Short mmCIF file of C-alpha atoms in Angstrom, two decimals:
data_model
loop_
_atom_site.label_atom_id
_atom_site.label_comp_id
_atom_site.label_asym_id
_atom_site.label_seq_id
_atom_site.Cartn_x
_atom_site.Cartn_y
_atom_site.Cartn_z
CA MET A 245 0.00 0.00 0.00
CA HIS A 246 1.60 3.26 -1.16
CA GLY A 247 0.63 6.74 -0.02
CA VAL A 248 1.60 9.14 2.71
CA GLU A 249 -1.56 9.03 4.77
CA ILE A 250 -2.84 6.05 6.70
CA ILE A 251 -6.00 6.23 8.76
CA SER A 252 -5.82 5.08 12.35
CA GLY A 253 -8.10 2.12 11.74
CA ALA A 254 -5.83 0.83 9.00
CA GLN A 255 -2.79 1.15 11.25
CA GLU A 256 -4.52 -0.78 14.01
CA ALA A 257 -5.50 -3.49 11.54
CA LEU A 258 -1.88 -3.79 10.41
CA ARG A 259 -0.59 -4.00 13.99
CA ALA A 260 -3.17 -6.69 14.73
CA ALA A 261 -2.22 -8.66 11.60
CA VAL A 262 1.46 -8.56 12.54
CA ALA A 263 0.75 -9.56 16.15
CA ALA A 264 -1.48 -12.42 15.00
CA ALA A 265 1.01 -13.82 12.47
CA SER A 266 2.11 -17.38 13.18
CA ASN A 267 5.81 -16.47 12.98
CA VAL A 268 8.18 -13.57 12.31
CA GLN A 269 8.51 -14.36 8.62
CA GLU A 270 4.76 -14.23 8.15
CA ALA A 271 4.65 -10.95 10.07
CA CYS A 272 7.30 -9.47 7.77
CA GLU A 273 5.27 -10.57 4.75
CA ALA A 274 2.20 -8.82 6.16
CA ILE A 275 4.12 -5.55 6.49
CA ARG A 276 5.51 -5.94 2.99
CA LYS A 277 2.09 -6.50 1.50
CA TYR A 278 0.59 -3.52 3.30
CA TYR A 279 3.29 -0.95 2.59
CA ASP A 280 4.70 -2.41 -0.66
CA VAL A 281 8.22 -2.34 0.75
CA HIS A 282 10.77 -5.02 1.57
CA VAL A 283 11.21 -5.82 5.26
CA VAL A 284 14.17 -7.10 7.29
CA TYR A 285 14.22 -8.04 10.97
CA HIS A 286 17.69 -8.83 12.38
CA LEU A 287 18.24 -10.04 15.96
CA ALA A 288 21.98 -9.77 16.57
CA GLN A 289 24.26 -12.20 18.28
CA THR A 290 26.17 -10.66 21.18
CA PRO A 291 29.99 -10.63 21.02
CA ASP A 292 30.35 -12.75 24.16
CA ALA A 293 28.95 -15.76 22.33
CA GLY A 294 32.11 -15.92 20.25
CA ARG A 295 30.40 -16.35 16.90
CA ASP A 296 27.95 -14.61 14.64
CA ALA A 297 24.66 -16.51 14.67
CA PRO A 298 22.00 -13.89 14.02
CA PHE A 299 18.29 -14.50 13.65
CA VAL A 300 17.27 -12.81 10.39
CA LYS A 301 13.93 -12.78 8.59
CA THR A 302 13.44 -10.87 5.36
CA THR A 303 11.20 -10.45 2.34
CA TYR A 304 14.17 -9.80 0.05
CA PRO A 305 14.40 -12.03 -3.05
CA THR A 306 16.27 -15.28 -2.44
CA ALA A 307 18.70 -14.43 -5.25
CA TRP A 308 19.69 -11.18 -3.51
CA VAL A 309 20.09 -12.87 -0.11
CA GLY A 310 22.40 -15.47 -1.67
CA HIS A 311 24.42 -12.82 -3.49
CA TYR A 312 24.67 -10.75 -0.28
CA VAL A 313 25.96 -13.72 1.73
CA LEU A 314 28.39 -14.99 -0.91
CA ASN A 315 29.96 -11.56 -1.29
CA GLY A 316 30.30 -11.06 2.47
CA TYR A 317 28.32 -7.84 2.30
CA VAL A 318 27.31 -8.13 5.95
CA ASN A 319 30.90 -7.16 6.80
CA ILE A 320 30.62 -3.80 5.03
CA ASP A 321 26.89 -3.04 5.08
CA PRO A 322 26.55 0.42 6.70
CA VAL A 323 22.90 -0.27 7.56
CA VAL A 324 23.95 -3.20 9.75
CA HIS A 325 27.08 -1.60 11.18
CA GLU A 326 25.51 1.73 12.08
CA GLY A 327 22.14 0.23 12.93
CA PHE A 328 23.55 -1.77 15.82
CA GLN A 329 25.33 1.28 17.19
CA ARG A 330 22.48 3.78 16.92
CA VAL A 331 19.58 4.30 19.30
CA LEU A 332 17.16 6.35 17.21
CA PRO A 333 15.50 5.44 13.89
CA PHE A 334 17.37 6.66 10.82
CA ASP A 335 16.92 7.06 7.09
CA TRP A 336 19.51 5.34 4.92
CA SER A 337 20.24 8.65 3.23
CA GLU A 338 22.07 9.57 6.46
CA LEU A 339 24.59 6.76 5.97
CA SER A 340 28.06 7.34 4.59
CA VAL A 341 28.87 5.48 1.36
CA ALA A 342 32.59 5.99 1.74
CA THR A 343 34.14 3.03 -0.06
CA LEU A 344 33.94 1.44 -3.49
CA GLN A 345 32.78 -1.80 -1.84
CA VAL A 346 29.80 -0.08 -0.23
CA GLU A 347 28.96 1.66 -3.50
CA ARG A 348 29.04 -1.75 -5.18
CA LEU A 349 26.74 -3.18 -2.51
CA PHE A 350 24.07 -0.57 -3.18
CA ARG A 351 24.47 -0.84 -6.97
CA ASP A 352 24.07 -4.62 -6.73
CA ALA A 353 20.99 -4.23 -4.54
CA ILE A 354 19.29 -2.10 -7.19
CA ARG A 355 20.39 -4.54 -9.91
CA PHE A 356 18.64 -7.33 -7.97
CA GLY A 357 15.40 -5.33 -7.84
CA LEU A 358 15.67 -3.59 -4.47
CA GLY A 359 14.80 0.06 -3.94
CA ALA A 360 17.19 2.93 -3.44
CA SER A 361 15.54 4.13 -0.21
CA GLY A 362 15.47 2.67 3.27
CA TYR A 363 14.56 3.34 6.89
CA SER A 364 15.67 1.46 10.01
CA VAL A 365 14.54 1.24 13.63
CA PRO A 366 17.17 0.02 16.16
CA LEU A 367 15.79 -2.00 19.08
CA THR A 368 17.13 -2.93 22.50
CA ASP A 369 15.11 -5.11 24.85
CA LYS A 370 15.11 -5.17 28.66
CA ALA A 371 17.94 -7.71 28.68
CA GLY A 372 20.06 -5.58 26.36
CA ARG A 373 19.69 -7.77 23.27
CA ARG A 374 19.81 -5.69 20.13
CA ALA A 375 17.86 -5.94 16.90
CA LEU A 376 17.27 -3.91 13.77
CA PHE A 377 14.03 -3.50 11.82
CA SER A 378 14.39 -2.08 8.31
CA ILE A 379 12.25 -1.36 5.29
CA ASN A 380 13.44 -0.84 1.73
CA GLY A 381 11.29 0.92 -0.87
CA MET A 382 11.19 2.08 -4.46
CA MET A 383 10.02 5.62 -3.68
CA VAL A 384 12.73 8.29 -3.74
CA GLY A 385 13.22 11.90 -2.76
CA PRO A 386 10.33 13.87 -1.25
CA ALA A 387 7.86 11.03 -1.83
CA TRP A 388 9.93 8.66 0.33
CA HIS A 389 10.51 11.21 3.07
CA ASP A 390 6.79 12.04 3.18
CA PHE A 391 5.99 8.34 3.40
CA VAL A 392 8.38 7.82 6.32
CA ARG A 393 7.17 10.96 8.10
CA ALA A 394 3.55 9.83 7.87
CA ASN A 395 4.24 6.27 9.00
CA ARG A 396 7.24 6.34 11.33
CA GLY A 397 5.13 6.00 14.48
CA CYS A 398 3.45 2.88 13.16
CA LEU A 399 6.78 1.53 11.87
CA THR A 400 8.26 1.87 15.36
CA ASP A 401 5.28 0.01 16.82
CA LEU A 402 5.65 -2.75 14.24
CA ALA A 403 9.36 -3.05 15.01
CA GLN A 404 8.57 -3.59 18.71
CA ILE A 405 5.90 -6.17 17.90
CA LEU A 406 8.31 -8.06 15.62
CA HIS A 407 11.00 -7.99 18.29
CA ARG A 408 8.68 -9.48 20.91
CA ARG A 409 7.58 -12.15 18.43
CA ALA A 410 11.19 -12.96 17.57
CA LEU A 411 12.18 -13.40 21.22
CA VAL A 412 9.35 -15.89 21.67
CA GLU A 413 10.32 -17.69 18.47
CA VAL A 414 13.97 -17.93 19.52
CA TYR A 415 13.69 -18.38 23.29
CA GLY A 416 10.13 -19.55 23.88
CA GLU A 417 7.29 -18.05 25.88
CA GLY A 418 9.22 -18.27 29.15
CA ASP A 419 12.13 -16.05 28.12
CA ALA A 420 14.04 -15.89 31.39
CA ALA A 421 16.14 -12.91 30.31
CA GLN A 422 13.10 -10.64 30.45
CA ARG A 423 12.84 -11.30 34.18
CA LEU A 424 16.37 -10.09 34.98
CA ALA A 425 16.93 -6.61 36.35
CA PRO A 426 19.71 -4.45 34.81
CA ARG A 427 21.85 -4.67 37.97
CA GLU A 428 21.52 -8.46 37.99
CA ILE A 429 22.73 -8.63 34.40
CA GLU A 430 25.54 -6.25 35.22
CA CYS A 431 26.77 -8.32 38.15
CA LEU A 432 26.57 -11.51 36.11
CA ALA A 433 28.54 -9.88 33.30
CA TRP A 434 31.35 -9.10 35.72
CA VAL A 435 31.30 -12.69 36.99
CA ALA A 436 31.70 -13.77 33.36
CA GLN A 437 34.84 -11.59 33.30
CA GLY A 438 36.26 -13.53 36.26
CA LYS A 439 35.42 -11.07 39.03
CA GLU A 440 34.41 -12.10 42.55
CA ALA A 441 31.61 -10.48 44.56
CA PRO A 442 33.93 -8.16 46.59
CA GLN A 443 35.59 -6.92 43.39
CA ILE A 444 32.23 -6.38 41.70
CA ALA A 445 31.04 -4.46 44.75
CA VAL A 446 33.96 -2.03 44.42
CA ILE A 447 33.44 -1.61 40.67
CA LEU A 448 29.72 -0.92 40.99
CA GLY A 449 29.80 0.99 44.25
CA LEU A 450 27.69 -1.58 46.07
CA SER A 451 28.17 -3.75 49.14
CA ALA A 452 29.40 -7.31 48.66
CA HIS A 453 26.21 -8.47 50.37
CA THR A 454 24.09 -6.66 47.75
CA VAL A 455 26.13 -8.15 44.90
CA ARG A 456 25.69 -11.67 46.32
CA ALA A 457 21.96 -11.03 46.63
CA TYR A 458 21.79 -9.99 42.96
CA LEU A 459 23.70 -13.09 41.89
CA LYS A 460 21.49 -15.33 43.99
CA SER A 461 18.42 -13.78 42.37
CA VAL A 462 19.94 -14.38 38.93
CA ARG A 463 20.47 -18.06 39.71
CA HIS A 464 16.85 -18.47 40.76
CA LYS A 465 15.45 -16.56 37.78
CA LEU A 466 17.56 -18.57 35.32
CA ASN A 467 16.77 -21.80 37.18
CA CYS A 468 20.45 -22.60 37.72
CA THR A 469 22.16 -24.31 40.63
CA SER A 470 25.47 -22.45 40.33
CA ILE A 471 26.63 -19.05 39.19
CA SER A 472 28.82 -20.58 36.47
CA GLN A 473 25.77 -22.36 35.12
CA ALA A 474 23.93 -19.04 35.19
CA VAL A 475 26.72 -17.43 33.16
CA ASP A 476 26.46 -20.20 30.55
CA ARG A 477 22.68 -19.82 30.43
CA ALA A 478 22.95 -16.04 30.05
CA ARG A 479 25.33 -16.50 27.14
CA GLN A 480 22.84 -18.85 25.49
CA LEU A 481 20.20 -16.15 25.91
CA ARG A 482 22.55 -13.58 24.31
CA ILE A 483 22.42 -11.14 27.19
CA LEU A 484 26.08 -10.99 28.19
CA ALA A 485 28.64 -8.68 26.67
CA PRO A 486 31.89 -7.26 28.06
CA PRO A 487 31.02 -4.64 30.70
CA SER A 488 32.74 -1.27 30.84
CA THR A 489 34.65 -0.05 33.87
CA GLY A 490 31.89 2.44 34.50
CA GLY A 491 29.43 -0.28 35.34
CA THR A 492 27.45 -0.03 32.11
CA GLN A 493 27.51 -2.93 29.72
CA VAL A 494 28.86 -2.48 26.24
CA ARG A 495 26.81 -4.48 23.81
CA GLN A 496 26.89 -5.08 20.10
#
């Protein structure tokens, strides 16, 4: 569906269709059909897992996905690289196309039938796991910017719905990471770096007793019998990344 104005009832119907989809791929297809744009949802792997194993669903043509993978474009794609560093939604026109490789990427995308315009919404859930929701369209110039301006609120809502659906699809209904408090994750991240409770207490400006209480709570919430088991479980859930010395985690 093209156009720069969408009535509220239509937006609600789209949100409901995405929420009711049987899986993330089907939800992406619903958004594509409604807006007549390609859709990508990318749940990133955190660096602490030691490998890149993202969860990606897209409506892009299979031929383009294969070409993208074979050419290693994920390593130079500015949408991916900047998207996982940004906090606010952004238009692809803001991205720097600074190398011949990146220029080739975008030329190839158009050659495979993709549009020249795009818009992305970065996402971070309660457990710090990051994702990126993007759309790619054929409209250009003022028409594209008007389209985004008229629909960005709904696009942000759809991104959040997709992210919740993806977490269920990947981790199940009982996603334990959603039950962890930020301080609990922070303490566990320092344990993963080999720190003991007294050391963590100094780093975070807490008492050792409070740190031990946080770690005990983590064990219970992750249904683990030991803190090392809890660290392993947190890595499986993609919620651990190297913490900074200021007490705030640095995540992909």
